[in-house]
Amino acid sequence: MAAVQLFTAVSAFGFHLDPALDPEPPFVICSQQRYALCAAASCFVYDGVAYCKCDILRGDSISLQLSYSSPVGEQNVCDVNRKGKTNGYMVSTFSLPADVTTGGAAAVYTCPGSANAGSGVIAPVAYGQCDGGICFKSSKGQSFPGFAGRLDDDQIICSCPISSGSTPGSSNSLGYQVFGPYNPTAPTGSGCDASACASCSVPNPTANGATLSVGAATGVPALLALQLDGPPPPDINECLCTCTQAPGPDGSISCTVAEAPP
């Protein structure tokens, strides 16, 4: 949750943050470690926890330091992840998913906030927040509730808290962002997928069996990508969602792809 709380000051749409920040506290770059990448993951909710199917990668990644004191001194997320190498777990940290860059089959979807809801309504906040999530190697190649078939050997289940509208920093005036599928060969302005925007309005998101996407306040993926990789920001596929509410004070909210600008 601390990862989300840090980013209330981020106020840029998509990946257009300038200038880039140097990677320094409260961030840390974990160099050449195996880590779990959950940025584009889908999650199964059980007993108030999001269990997310993430990819196992090796290389540089970034996270909040998530420091704590130990008998051997101050430790951070990279230390925790390093110890997991021989102890049956790893940590979820961040790098930019390769598929979201131009020509790829994924995109960053913005669930709207007060500044970009247009004639619609603000998207309700509900997503898995996986920075620092602990992932268990015993789940590799196994089956897990909520996911069809068995996980691949390069996939792992990570346990992540659920961010909601009451979680400080879970969104900002530009809402929050999730990753979803994208059709790079579609005509200009029509590559976005309505199924990804449906993640902006999950009914009963904390109920057992609910499906959530991993997300972050708008601008957080951009900030982390620039911290990790430096400028210039990458060219990525971006989609904006729009949400409407059924009549009545308790009408359900549904979200779909916003019309592309002419």
Coordinates of C-alpha atoms in Angstrom, one line a residue:
M1 CA 0.0 0.0 0.0
A2 CA 2.9 2.4 0.7
A3 CA 3.7 2.2 -3.1
V4 CA 0.4 3.8 -3.9
Q5 CA 0.5 6.4 -1.1
L6 CA 3.7 7.8 -2.5
F7 CA 2.2 8.9 -5.8
T8 CA -0.5 11.4 -5.0
A9 CA 1.5 14.2 -6.5
V10 CA 1.8 12.5 -9.9
S11 CA -0.4 14.4 -12.3
A12 CA 0.4 13.5 -15.9
F13 CA -1.6 11.4 -18.3
G14 CA 0.0 8.3 -19.7
F15 CA 3.8 8.2 -20.3
H16 CA 4.5 11.9 -20.8
L17 CA 6.4 12.9 -17.7
D18 CA 9.2 15.3 -18.2
P19 CA 11.8 15.7 -16.8
A20 CA 12.7 12.2 -15.6
L21 CA 13.8 11.8 -12.0
D22 CA 17.0 10.1 -10.9
P23 CA 16.6 6.7 -9.3
E24 CA 17.1 7.6 -5.6
P25 CA 15.2 7.2 -2.3
P26 CA 12.4 6.3 -1.8
F27 CA 13.0 4.2 -4.9
V28 CA 15.6 1.5 -5.4
I29 CA 16.7 -0.4 -8.5
C30 CA 17.3 -4.1 -8.0
S31 CA 20.1 -5.0 -10.5
Q32 CA 20.2 -8.3 -12.3
Q33 CA 17.8 -10.1 -10.0
R34 CA 15.0 -12.5 -10.8
Y35 CA 11.7 -10.8 -10.0
A36 CA 8.0 -11.1 -10.5
L37 CA 6.5 -8.6 -13.0
C38 CA 2.8 -8.2 -12.1
A39 CA 2.1 -4.9 -13.9
A40 CA -0.2 -6.6 -16.5
A41 CA -1.4 -9.4 -14.3
S42 CA -4.9 -10.6 -13.6
C43 CA -5.8 -11.4 -10.0
F44 CA -8.2 -13.8 -8.2
V45 CA -9.7 -12.4 -5.0
Y46 CA -9.9 -14.6 -1.9
D47 CA -10.4 -13.6 1.7
G48 CA -9.6 -9.9 1.0
V49 CA -6.4 -10.6 -0.9
A50 CA -5.6 -10.4 -4.6
Y51 CA -3.7 -13.5 -5.8
C52 CA -2.1 -12.4 -9.1
K53 CA -0.6 -14.5 -11.9
C54 CA 2.7 -12.8 -12.7
D55 CA 5.6 -13.3 -15.0
I56 CA 9.1 -14.3 -13.8
L57 CA 11.8 -12.1 -15.4
R58 CA 15.5 -11.5 -14.8
G59 CA 17.2 -8.1 -15.1
D60 CA 16.8 -4.6 -13.6
S61 CA 13.6 -3.6 -11.9
I62 CA 12.4 -0.8 -9.6
S63 CA 10.4 -0.5 -6.4
L64 CA 9.9 1.6 -3.4
Q65 CA 12.7 0.7 -1.0
L66 CA 10.2 -0.8 1.5
S67 CA 13.0 -0.8 4.1
Y68 CA 13.0 -2.4 7.5
S69 CA 15.4 -2.9 10.4
S70 CA 17.0 -6.4 10.9
P71 CA 19.7 -7.9 13.2
V72 CA 22.1 -7.4 10.3
G73 CA 21.1 -3.8 9.6
E74 CA 18.8 -1.9 7.3
Q75 CA 17.3 -4.1 4.6
N76 CA 15.2 -3.2 1.5
V77 CA 13.1 -4.9 -1.1
C78 CA 16.2 -5.9 -3.1
D79 CA 17.6 -7.7 0.0
V80 CA 14.3 -9.5 0.5
N81 CA 14.2 -10.6 -3.1
R82 CA 17.8 -11.8 -3.0
K83 CA 17.1 -13.9 0.0
G84 CA 14.1 -15.4 -1.7
K85 CA 16.4 -17.0 -4.3
T86 CA 17.2 -19.9 -2.0
N87 CA 14.2 -19.7 0.2
G88 CA 11.3 -20.5 -2.1
Y89 CA 9.9 -17.0 -2.9
M90 CA 10.5 -13.8 -4.8
V91 CA 9.2 -10.2 -4.8
S92 CA 7.1 -8.3 -7.2
T93 CA 8.9 -5.2 -8.5
F94 CA 8.4 -3.2 -11.7
S95 CA 9.7 -2.9 -15.2
L96 CA 7.8 -1.7 -18.3
P97 CA 6.0 -4.6 -20.0
A98 CA 7.5 -4.9 -23.4
D99 CA 4.2 -5.5 -25.1
V100 CA 2.9 -2.0 -24.3
T101 CA 5.4 -0.3 -26.6
T102 CA 4.3 0.8 -30.1
G103 CA 3.5 -2.3 -32.2
G104 CA 2.9 -4.5 -29.2
A105 CA -0.3 -6.3 -28.2
A106 CA -0.9 -4.5 -24.9
A107 CA -1.7 -0.9 -23.8
V108 CA -2.0 1.3 -20.8
Y109 CA -5.7 2.0 -20.0
T110 CA -6.6 5.0 -17.9
C111 CA -9.7 4.6 -15.7
P112 CA -10.9 8.2 -15.5
G113 CA -10.8 10.6 -12.5
S114 CA -12.4 14.0 -11.9
A115 CA -10.2 15.7 -14.5
N116 CA -10.8 13.3 -17.5
A117 CA -14.2 11.8 -16.8
G118 CA -15.7 14.1 -19.4
S119 CA -19.5 13.8 -19.5
G120 CA -19.2 10.5 -17.7
V121 CA -18.4 9.6 -14.1
I122 CA -15.3 8.8 -12.1
A123 CA -14.2 5.1 -12.3
P124 CA -14.6 3.3 -9.0
V125 CA -11.2 2.3 -7.6
A126 CA -10.5 -1.4 -7.3
Y127 CA -7.2 -3.1 -8.3
G128 CA -4.4 -5.2 -7.1
Q129 CA -1.4 -3.2 -5.8
C130 CA 1.6 -5.5 -6.2
D131 CA 4.7 -3.4 -5.6
G132 CA 6.5 -5.5 -2.9
G133 CA 4.1 -8.4 -3.1
I134 CA 5.5 -11.7 -2.0
C135 CA 5.3 -14.6 -4.6
F136 CA 5.7 -18.3 -3.9
K137 CA 7.9 -20.4 -6.2
S138 CA 5.8 -23.5 -5.3
S139 CA 3.0 -22.1 -7.5
K140 CA 5.1 -22.4 -10.7
G141 CA 3.7 -25.0 -13.1
Q142 CA 0.8 -25.6 -10.7
S143 CA -3.0 -24.9 -10.9
F144 CA -4.5 -22.1 -8.8
P145 CA -8.1 -21.1 -8.2
G146 CA -9.4 -18.5 -10.6
F147 CA -7.0 -19.4 -13.4
A148 CA -7.6 -21.9 -16.2
G149 CA -5.1 -24.7 -16.6
R150 CA -1.7 -24.8 -15.0
L151 CA 0.7 -21.9 -14.7
D152 CA 3.7 -22.0 -17.0
D153 CA 7.2 -22.5 -15.5
D154 CA 7.9 -18.8 -16.0
Q155 CA 4.7 -17.7 -14.1
I156 CA 4.1 -17.3 -10.4
I157 CA 1.3 -16.4 -8.0
C158 CA 1.9 -13.2 -5.9
S159 CA -0.2 -12.1 -3.0
C160 CA -1.1 -8.4 -3.2
P161 CA -3.3 -6.0 -1.3
I162 CA -6.4 -4.6 -2.9
S163 CA -6.5 -0.8 -3.5
S164 CA -9.9 0.9 -3.2
G165 CA -11.2 4.5 -3.2
S166 CA -10.4 4.6 0.6
T167 CA -6.8 3.7 0.0
P168 CA -4.7 6.9 0.2
G169 CA -3.0 7.6 -3.1
S170 CA -4.8 4.9 -5.0
S171 CA -5.9 7.4 -7.7
N172 CA -5.6 11.1 -8.5
S173 CA -7.5 13.6 -10.6
L174 CA -6.6 11.6 -13.7
G175 CA -7.8 8.4 -12.1
Y176 CA -5.7 5.2 -12.2
Q177 CA -4.2 2.9 -14.8
V178 CA -4.3 -0.8 -15.7
F179 CA -2.8 -2.8 -18.6
G180 CA -4.9 -4.6 -21.1
P181 CA -4.9 -6.1 -24.6
Y182 CA -4.5 -4.0 -27.7
N183 CA -4.8 -4.6 -31.4
P184 CA -1.7 -2.9 -33.1
T185 CA -3.0 -3.8 -36.6
A186 CA -6.4 -2.1 -36.2
P187 CA -7.1 1.2 -37.9
T188 CA -5.8 4.3 -36.1
G189 CA -8.0 5.0 -33.1
S190 CA -9.6 1.6 -32.9
G191 CA -7.0 -0.7 -31.3
C192 CA -8.3 -0.4 -27.8
D193 CA -10.2 -3.2 -26.2
A194 CA -13.4 -2.7 -24.2
S195 CA -12.7 -5.7 -22.1
A196 CA -9.8 -3.8 -20.5
C197 CA -12.0 -0.9 -19.6
A198 CA -14.4 -3.3 -17.9
S199 CA -11.6 -3.6 -15.3
C200 CA -12.4 0.0 -14.3
S201 CA -15.8 -1.1 -12.9
V202 CA -15.6 -4.6 -11.3
P203 CA -18.9 -5.4 -9.4
N204 CA -18.2 -6.6 -5.8
P205 CA -14.4 -6.4 -6.3
T206 CA -13.6 -7.7 -2.8
A207 CA -15.9 -10.7 -3.0
N208 CA -14.4 -14.2 -3.1
G209 CA -13.9 -15.2 -6.7
A210 CA -13.8 -11.6 -8.1
T211 CA -11.3 -10.9 -10.9
L212 CA -9.2 -7.7 -10.7
S213 CA -6.4 -6.2 -12.7
V214 CA -3.2 -4.9 -11.2
G215 CA -3.1 -1.1 -11.3
A216 CA -1.7 2.2 -10.0
A217 CA -2.6 5.8 -9.8
T218 CA -2.3 7.5 -13.2
G219 CA 1.3 8.5 -14.0
V220 CA 2.9 5.9 -11.7
P221 CA 3.9 3.5 -14.5
A222 CA 5.5 6.5 -16.4
L223 CA 7.3 7.7 -13.3
L224 CA 8.7 4.2 -12.6
A225 CA 9.7 3.6 -16.2
L226 CA 11.6 6.8 -16.4
Q227 CA 13.3 6.2 -13.0
L228 CA 14.4 2.7 -14.2
D229 CA 15.2 3.3 -17.9
G230 CA 15.8 7.1 -18.1
P231 CA 14.6 9.5 -20.8
P232 CA 13.2 9.7 -23.4
P233 CA 9.9 8.1 -22.4
P234 CA 9.0 5.1 -24.6
D235 CA 6.4 5.3 -27.3
I236 CA 3.5 3.2 -25.9
N237 CA 0.0 2.3 -26.7
E238 CA -2.5 4.3 -24.6
C239 CA -6.2 4.1 -24.2
L240 CA -8.7 6.2 -22.3
C241 CA -11.8 4.6 -20.8
T242 CA -15.1 6.3 -20.1
C243 CA -17.6 5.4 -17.4
T244 CA -21.4 5.8 -17.1
Q245 CA -23.7 5.2 -14.2
A246 CA -27.2 3.7 -14.4
P247 CA -30.1 5.9 -13.2
G248 CA -30.6 6.2 -9.5
P249 CA -28.2 7.0 -6.6
D250 CA -27.0 3.4 -6.4
G251 CA -26.9 2.7 -10.1
S252 CA -24.2 0.5 -11.3
I253 CA -21.2 1.9 -13.1
S254 CA -19.9 0.5 -16.3
C255 CA -16.8 1.5 -18.3
T256 CA -15.8 1.1 -21.9
V257 CA -13.4 2.6 -24.4
A258 CA -13.7 6.3 -24.9
E259 CA -14.1 7.5 -28.5
A260 CA -10.8 8.4 -30.1
P261 CA -10.3 12.1 -30.9
P262 CA -11.1 12.9 -34.5

